[in-house]
Amino acid sequence: MTKAEKVQFVIDTLEKLYPETPIPLDHKDPYTLLIAVLLSAQSTDARVNTITPLLFEKADNPYDMVKLTIEEIKEIIRPVGLSPMKSKGIHGLSKILIEKHNGEVPVDFDALEELPAVGHKTASVVMAQAFDIPAFPVDTHIHRLMYRWNLSNGKSVNQTEKDAKRLFPKELWNKLHLQIIYYGREYSPARGWDIEKDIITKTVGRKSLMK
């Protein structure tokens, strides 16, 4: 198969398996999505979804969030891990949104990445899922699968993102990154991986992985 044929096989297979791609993090607007994505770092979506209702009951907007102390936020979000850093980030970014952006989440990559605890991946998720701006957030699943599928060299997340954006049509990025995440969780996990069930890797993947 040529690389173009491999890419098309990936697209077609994922579309058959996951025609619908609900956003895995519960939220109601760009702000609550931003907070949920920040909380998901080194945690699971399922765990975040059990904690965000508790947090958002007290504060689901930046104006209410800054009324909480960093310590209060930390106590609520402790189960998701990295709570000292995340609580400071949530409080700090909420303050900046009020001071610089009228309490609104900016529709701008640079402005998002200037916020405390918001990296490129978090900004990309918000741009893609809250504002429908083409982006290709690369998490551990996408990084792993792009390497397994021989579509990237696996050297860095940045390189994987560049390769994904180069290979896949821009109009598919926002849906495709979710489809790849769903596929990675179900058919091509990091642990307990069964190559026989992983039809995409078996068809287009690196020969060294087939042994």
PDB file of C-alpha atoms in Angstrom:
ATOM      1  CA  MET A   1       0.000   0.000   0.000  1.00  0.00           C
ATOM      2  CA  THR A   2       1.152   3.528  -0.722  1.00  0.00           C
ATOM      3  CA  LYS A   3       1.090   6.016   2.147  1.00  0.00           C
ATOM      4  CA  ALA A   4      -1.949   7.694   0.585  1.00  0.00           C
ATOM      5  CA  GLU A   5      -3.743   4.332   0.483  1.00  0.00           C
ATOM      6  CA  LYS A   6      -2.833   3.678   4.111  1.00  0.00           C
ATOM      7  CA  VAL A   7      -4.194   7.068   5.138  1.00  0.00           C
ATOM      8  CA  GLN A   8      -7.442   6.425   3.258  1.00  0.00           C
ATOM      9  CA  PHE A   9      -7.763   2.978   4.870  1.00  0.00           C
ATOM     10  CA  VAL A  10      -7.384   4.581   8.297  1.00  0.00           C
ATOM     11  CA  ILE A  11     -10.011   7.224   7.497  1.00  0.00           C
ATOM     12  CA  ASP A  12     -12.491   4.719   6.052  1.00  0.00           C
ATOM     13  CA  THR A  13     -12.075   2.195   8.879  1.00  0.00           C
ATOM     14  CA  LEU A  14     -12.463   4.791  11.613  1.00  0.00           C
ATOM     15  CA  GLU A  15     -15.540   6.263   9.943  1.00  0.00           C
ATOM     16  CA  LYS A  16     -17.178   2.820   9.849  1.00  0.00           C
ATOM     17  CA  LEU A  17     -16.351   2.124  13.490  1.00  0.00           C
ATOM     18  CA  TYR A  18     -17.061   5.588  14.886  1.00  0.00           C
ATOM     19  CA  PRO A  19     -19.503   7.535  12.703  1.00  0.00           C
ATOM     20  CA  GLU A  20     -20.416   9.592  15.771  1.00  0.00           C
ATOM     21  CA  THR A  21     -17.766  11.121  18.021  1.00  0.00           C
ATOM     22  CA  PRO A  22     -19.220  12.507  21.250  1.00  0.00           C
ATOM     23  CA  ILE A  23     -16.755  14.583  23.249  1.00  0.00           C
ATOM     24  CA  PRO A  24     -15.665  12.352  26.155  1.00  0.00           C
ATOM     25  CA  LEU A  25     -15.364  15.163  28.713  1.00  0.00           C
ATOM     26  CA  ASP A  26     -18.657  16.446  30.132  1.00  0.00           C
ATOM     27  CA  HIS A  27     -19.058  20.211  29.741  1.00  0.00           C
ATOM     28  CA  LYS A  28     -21.634  22.834  28.824  1.00  0.00           C
ATOM     29  CA  ASP A  29     -19.588  25.661  27.307  1.00  0.00           C
ATOM     30  CA  PRO A  30     -16.012  26.621  26.342  1.00  0.00           C
ATOM     31  CA  TYR A  31     -15.040  27.523  29.922  1.00  0.00           C
ATOM     32  CA  THR A  32     -16.162  24.242  31.477  1.00  0.00           C
ATOM     33  CA  LEU A  33     -14.509  22.341  28.605  1.00  0.00           C
ATOM     34  CA  LEU A  34     -11.259  24.235  29.184  1.00  0.00           C
ATOM     35  CA  ILE A  35     -11.306  23.329  32.883  1.00  0.00           C
ATOM     36  CA  ALA A  36     -12.181  19.686  32.151  1.00  0.00           C
ATOM     37  CA  VAL A  37      -9.358  19.342  29.612  1.00  0.00           C
ATOM     38  CA  LEU A  38      -6.893  20.901  32.048  1.00  0.00           C
ATOM     39  CA  LEU A  39      -7.996  18.439  34.720  1.00  0.00           C
ATOM     40  CA  SER A  40      -7.612  15.469  32.353  1.00  0.00           C
ATOM     41  CA  ALA A  41      -3.808  15.773  32.192  1.00  0.00           C
ATOM     42  CA  GLN A  42      -2.359  12.480  33.479  1.00  0.00           C
ATOM     43  CA  SER A  43      -5.844  11.375  34.514  1.00  0.00           C
ATOM     44  CA  THR A  44      -8.766   9.633  32.825  1.00  0.00           C
ATOM     45  CA  ASP A  45     -11.828  11.217  31.263  1.00  0.00           C
ATOM     46  CA  ALA A  46     -14.043   9.004  33.436  1.00  0.00           C
ATOM     47  CA  ARG A  47     -12.395  10.243  36.627  1.00  0.00           C
ATOM     48  CA  VAL A  48     -12.583  13.867  35.495  1.00  0.00           C
ATOM     49  CA  ASN A  49     -16.287  13.447  34.731  1.00  0.00           C
ATOM     50  CA  THR A  50     -16.901  12.390  38.358  1.00  0.00           C
ATOM     51  CA  ILE A  51     -15.122  15.469  39.736  1.00  0.00           C
ATOM     52  CA  THR A  52     -16.240  18.298  37.424  1.00  0.00           C
ATOM     53  CA  PRO A  53     -19.889  18.226  38.617  1.00  0.00           C
ATOM     54  CA  LEU A  54     -18.640  18.844  42.175  1.00  0.00           C
ATOM     55  CA  LEU A  55     -16.424  21.709  41.036  1.00  0.00           C
ATOM     56  CA  PHE A  56     -18.940  23.250  38.638  1.00  0.00           C
ATOM     57  CA  GLU A  57     -21.682  23.133  41.278  1.00  0.00           C
ATOM     58  CA  LYS A  58     -19.610  25.698  43.165  1.00  0.00           C
ATOM     59  CA  ALA A  59     -18.139  27.520  40.162  1.00  0.00           C
ATOM     60  CA  ASP A  60     -18.920  26.972  36.477  1.00  0.00           C
ATOM     61  CA  ASN A  61     -17.643  30.351  35.305  1.00  0.00           C
ATOM     62  CA  PRO A  62     -14.489  32.392  35.944  1.00  0.00           C
ATOM     63  CA  TYR A  63     -16.243  34.965  38.140  1.00  0.00           C
ATOM     64  CA  ASP A  64     -17.387  32.322  40.629  1.00  0.00           C
ATOM     65  CA  MET A  65     -14.128  30.373  40.323  1.00  0.00           C
ATOM     66  CA  VAL A  66     -11.970  33.279  41.531  1.00  0.00           C
ATOM     67  CA  LYS A  67     -14.185  33.547  44.628  1.00  0.00           C
ATOM     68  CA  LEU A  68     -12.882  30.119  45.658  1.00  0.00           C
ATOM     69  CA  THR A  69      -9.425  29.882  47.166  1.00  0.00           C
ATOM     70  CA  ILE A  70      -6.742  27.788  45.473  1.00  0.00           C
ATOM     71  CA  GLU A  71      -6.909  25.488  48.506  1.00  0.00           C
ATOM     72  CA  GLU A  72     -10.668  25.001  48.088  1.00  0.00           C
ATOM     73  CA  ILE A  73     -10.234  24.132  44.404  1.00  0.00           C
ATOM     74  CA  LYS A  74      -7.380  21.771  45.275  1.00  0.00           C
ATOM     75  CA  GLU A  75      -9.497  19.842  47.771  1.00  0.00           C
ATOM     76  CA  ILE A  76     -12.298  19.308  45.227  1.00  0.00           C
ATOM     77  CA  ILE A  77     -10.042  18.193  42.365  1.00  0.00           C
ATOM     78  CA  ARG A  78      -7.590  16.124  44.439  1.00  0.00           C
ATOM     79  CA  PRO A  79      -8.795  12.738  43.035  1.00  0.00           C
ATOM     80  CA  VAL A  80      -7.718  13.633  39.471  1.00  0.00           C
ATOM     81  CA  GLY A  81      -4.080  14.076  40.510  1.00  0.00           C
ATOM     82  CA  LEU A  82      -1.607  16.963  40.195  1.00  0.00           C
ATOM     83  CA  SER A  83      -4.063  19.042  42.230  1.00  0.00           C
ATOM     84  CA  PRO A  84      -1.557  21.658  43.492  1.00  0.00           C
ATOM     85  CA  MET A  85      -0.558  22.655  39.959  1.00  0.00           C
ATOM     86  CA  LYS A  86      -4.034  22.304  38.469  1.00  0.00           C
ATOM     87  CA  SER A  87      -5.745  24.323  41.209  1.00  0.00           C
ATOM     88  CA  LYS A  88      -3.297  27.205  40.745  1.00  0.00           C
ATOM     89  CA  GLY A  89      -3.826  27.001  36.988  1.00  0.00           C
ATOM     90  CA  ILE A  90      -7.620  27.028  37.242  1.00  0.00           C
ATOM     91  CA  HIS A  91      -7.649  29.982  39.626  1.00  0.00           C
ATOM     92  CA  GLY A  92      -5.004  31.872  37.659  1.00  0.00           C
ATOM     93  CA  LEU A  93      -6.539  31.419  34.227  1.00  0.00           C
ATOM     94  CA  SER A  94      -9.977  32.371  35.563  1.00  0.00           C
ATOM     95  CA  LYS A  95      -8.534  35.643  36.840  1.00  0.00           C
ATOM     96  CA  ILE A  96      -6.862  36.352  33.478  1.00  0.00           C
ATOM     97  CA  LEU A  97     -10.065  35.570  31.552  1.00  0.00           C
ATOM     98  CA  ILE A  98     -11.840  38.215  33.633  1.00  0.00           C
ATOM     99  CA  GLU A  99      -9.061  40.788  33.383  1.00  0.00           C
ATOM    100  CA  LYS A 100      -8.150  40.362  29.712  1.00  0.00           C
ATOM    101  CA  HIS A 101     -11.040  38.633  27.948  1.00  0.00           C
ATOM    102  CA  ASN A 102     -14.271  39.855  29.604  1.00  0.00           C
ATOM    103  CA  GLY A 103     -14.692  36.484  31.265  1.00  0.00           C
ATOM    104  CA  GLU A 104     -14.816  34.658  27.923  1.00  0.00           C
ATOM    105  CA  VAL A 105     -12.524  31.910  26.620  1.00  0.00           C
ATOM    106  CA  PRO A 106     -10.606  33.442  23.690  1.00  0.00           C
ATOM    107  CA  VAL A 107     -10.940  31.867  20.249  1.00  0.00           C
ATOM    108  CA  ASP A 108      -7.205  32.129  19.666  1.00  0.00           C
ATOM    109  CA  PHE A 109      -4.378  29.605  20.023  1.00  0.00           C
ATOM    110  CA  ASP A 110      -1.796  32.104  21.287  1.00  0.00           C
ATOM    111  CA  ALA A 111      -4.154  33.663  23.837  1.00  0.00           C
ATOM    112  CA  LEU A 112      -5.144  30.222  25.137  1.00  0.00           C
ATOM    113  CA  GLU A 113      -1.539  29.053  25.431  1.00  0.00           C
ATOM    114  CA  GLU A 114      -0.699  32.169  27.450  1.00  0.00           C
ATOM    115  CA  LEU A 115      -3.094  31.030  30.182  1.00  0.00           C
ATOM    116  CA  PRO A 116      -1.613  29.249  33.241  1.00  0.00           C
ATOM    117  CA  ALA A 117      -1.483  25.435  32.957  1.00  0.00           C
ATOM    118  CA  VAL A 118      -2.768  25.550  29.362  1.00  0.00           C
ATOM    119  CA  GLY A 119      -0.392  23.919  26.902  1.00  0.00           C
ATOM    120  CA  HIS A 120      -0.655  23.419  23.159  1.00  0.00           C
ATOM    121  CA  LYS A 121      -2.654  20.198  23.422  1.00  0.00           C
ATOM    122  CA  THR A 122      -5.230  21.712  25.791  1.00  0.00           C
ATOM    123  CA  ALA A 123      -5.561  24.781  23.569  1.00  0.00           C
ATOM    124  CA  SER A 124      -5.991  22.528  20.520  1.00  0.00           C
ATOM    125  CA  VAL A 125      -8.775  20.515  22.189  1.00  0.00           C
ATOM    126  CA  VAL A 126     -10.645  23.693  23.120  1.00  0.00           C
ATOM    127  CA  MET A 127     -10.254  25.198  19.646  1.00  0.00           C
ATOM    128  CA  ALA A 128     -11.416  21.974  17.978  1.00  0.00           C
ATOM    129  CA  GLN A 129     -14.212  20.903  20.298  1.00  0.00           C
ATOM    130  CA  ALA A 130     -15.542  24.198  21.653  1.00  0.00           C
ATOM    131  CA  PHE A 131     -15.119  26.402  18.593  1.00  0.00           C
ATOM    132  CA  ASP A 132     -14.894  23.936  15.674  1.00  0.00           C
ATOM    133  CA  ILE A 133     -11.573  25.444  14.541  1.00  0.00           C
ATOM    134  CA  PRO A 134      -9.434  22.798  12.777  1.00  0.00           C
ATOM    135  CA  ALA A 135      -6.815  21.410  15.162  1.00  0.00           C
ATOM    136  CA  PHE A 136      -5.199  18.038  15.797  1.00  0.00           C
ATOM    137  CA  PRO A 137      -4.596  17.565  19.528  1.00  0.00           C
ATOM    138  CA  VAL A 138      -2.165  14.688  20.025  1.00  0.00           C
ATOM    139  CA  ASP A 139      -2.560  12.626  23.191  1.00  0.00           C
ATOM    140  CA  THR A 140      -0.789   9.394  24.128  1.00  0.00           C
ATOM    141  CA  HIS A 141      -3.212   7.281  22.057  1.00  0.00           C
ATOM    142  CA  ILE A 142      -2.691   9.290  18.866  1.00  0.00           C
ATOM    143  CA  HIS A 143       1.067   9.446  19.411  1.00  0.00           C
ATOM    144  CA  ARG A 144       1.204   5.656  19.874  1.00  0.00           C
ATOM    145  CA  LEU A 145      -1.067   4.840  16.933  1.00  0.00           C
ATOM    146  CA  MET A 146       0.581   7.173  14.441  1.00  0.00           C
ATOM    147  CA  TYR A 147       3.830   5.333  15.209  1.00  0.00           C
ATOM    148  CA  ARG A 148       2.253   1.871  15.032  1.00  0.00           C
ATOM    149  CA  TRP A 149       0.629   2.784  11.726  1.00  0.00           C
ATOM    150  CA  ASN A 150       4.008   3.928  10.367  1.00  0.00           C
ATOM    151  CA  LEU A 151       2.612   7.413   9.741  1.00  0.00           C
ATOM    152  CA  SER A 152       5.061   9.131  12.106  1.00  0.00           C
ATOM    153  CA  ASN A 153       8.439   8.321  13.613  1.00  0.00           C
ATOM    154  CA  GLY A 154       7.299   8.543  17.219  1.00  0.00           C
ATOM    155  CA  LYS A 155      10.150  10.838  18.217  1.00  0.00           C
ATOM    156  CA  SER A 156       7.989  13.622  19.626  1.00  0.00           C
ATOM    157  CA  VAL A 157       4.377  14.699  20.043  1.00  0.00           C
ATOM    158  CA  ASN A 158       5.150  17.817  18.015  1.00  0.00           C
ATOM    159  CA  GLN A 159       6.382  15.729  15.086  1.00  0.00           C
ATOM    160  CA  THR A 160       3.351  13.444  15.335  1.00  0.00           C
ATOM    161  CA  GLU A 161       1.055  16.486  15.140  1.00  0.00           C
ATOM    162  CA  LYS A 162       2.896  17.838  12.103  1.00  0.00           C
ATOM    163  CA  ASP A 163       2.673  14.457  10.352  1.00  0.00           C
ATOM    164  CA  ALA A 164      -1.030  14.062  11.165  1.00  0.00           C
ATOM    165  CA  LYS A 165      -1.817  17.525   9.824  1.00  0.00           C
ATOM    166  CA  ARG A 166       0.218  16.847   6.691  1.00  0.00           C
ATOM    167  CA  LEU A 167      -1.344  13.449   5.966  1.00  0.00           C
ATOM    168  CA  PHE A 168      -5.002  13.905   6.878  1.00  0.00           C
ATOM    169  CA  PRO A 169      -7.417  16.386   5.229  1.00  0.00           C
ATOM    170  CA  LYS A 170      -7.924  19.493   7.358  1.00  0.00           C
ATOM    171  CA  GLU A 171     -11.703  19.197   7.305  1.00  0.00           C
ATOM    172  CA  LEU A 172     -11.413  15.809   9.063  1.00  0.00           C
ATOM    173  CA  TRP A 173      -8.992  16.775  11.848  1.00  0.00           C
ATOM    174  CA  ASN A 174     -11.519  17.583  14.573  1.00  0.00           C
ATOM    175  CA  LYS A 175     -13.469  14.353  14.160  1.00  0.00           C
ATOM    176  CA  LEU A 176     -10.491  12.178  13.289  1.00  0.00           C
ATOM    177  CA  HIS A 177      -8.494  12.911  16.428  1.00  0.00           C
ATOM    178  CA  LEU A 178     -11.435  11.699  18.520  1.00  0.00           C
ATOM    179  CA  GLN A 179     -11.914   8.639  16.311  1.00  0.00           C
ATOM    180  CA  ILE A 180      -8.246   7.695  16.763  1.00  0.00           C
ATOM    181  CA  ILE A 181      -8.539   8.087  20.550  1.00  0.00           C
ATOM    182  CA  TYR A 182     -11.619   5.840  20.620  1.00  0.00           C
ATOM    183  CA  TYR A 183      -9.870   3.284  18.415  1.00  0.00           C
ATOM    184  CA  GLY A 184      -6.729   3.329  20.543  1.00  0.00           C
ATOM    185  CA  ARG A 185      -8.680   2.663  23.717  1.00  0.00           C
ATOM    186  CA  GLU A 186     -10.735  -0.159  22.207  1.00  0.00           C
ATOM    187  CA  TYR A 187      -8.451  -1.913  19.721  1.00  0.00           C
ATOM    188  CA  SER A 188      -4.864  -0.727  20.146  1.00  0.00           C
ATOM    189  CA  PRO A 189      -4.089  -0.008  23.810  1.00  0.00           C
ATOM    190  CA  ALA A 190      -0.593   0.415  25.210  1.00  0.00           C
ATOM    191  CA  ARG A 191      -1.068  -2.637  27.445  1.00  0.00           C
ATOM    192  CA  GLY A 192      -2.897  -5.880  26.749  1.00  0.00           C
ATOM    193  CA  TRP A 193      -2.664  -5.223  23.024  1.00  0.00           C
ATOM    194  CA  ASP A 194      -3.975  -7.956  20.705  1.00  0.00           C
ATOM    195  CA  ILE A 195      -2.659  -7.382  17.180  1.00  0.00           C
ATOM    196  CA  GLU A 196      -5.297  -9.741  15.762  1.00  0.00           C
ATOM    197  CA  LYS A 197      -8.096  -7.402  16.886  1.00  0.00           C
ATOM    198  CA  ASP A 198      -6.235  -4.300  15.700  1.00  0.00           C
ATOM    199  CA  ILE A 199      -7.265  -4.311  12.038  1.00  0.00           C
ATOM    200  CA  ILE A 200      -5.676  -0.974  11.182  1.00  0.00           C
ATOM    201  CA  THR A 201      -2.229  -1.774  12.578  1.00  0.00           C
ATOM    202  CA  LYS A 202      -2.427  -5.269  11.094  1.00  0.00           C
ATOM    203  CA  THR A 203      -3.157  -3.765   7.672  1.00  0.00           C
ATOM    204  CA  VAL A 204      -0.974  -0.661   7.521  1.00  0.00           C
ATOM    205  CA  GLY A 205       1.373  -0.926  10.508  1.00  0.00           C
ATOM    206  CA  ARG A 206       5.102  -1.412  10.982  1.00  0.00           C
ATOM    207  CA  LYS A 207       6.300  -4.897  10.126  1.00  0.00           C
ATOM    208  CA  SER A 208       8.423  -4.949  13.271  1.00  0.00           C
ATOM    209  CA  LEU A 209       5.236  -4.853  15.368  1.00  0.00           C
ATOM    210  CA  MET A 210       3.769  -7.944  13.713  1.00  0.00           C
ATOM    211  CA  LYS A 211       6.313 -10.360  15.195  1.00  0.00           C
TER     212      LYS A 211
END
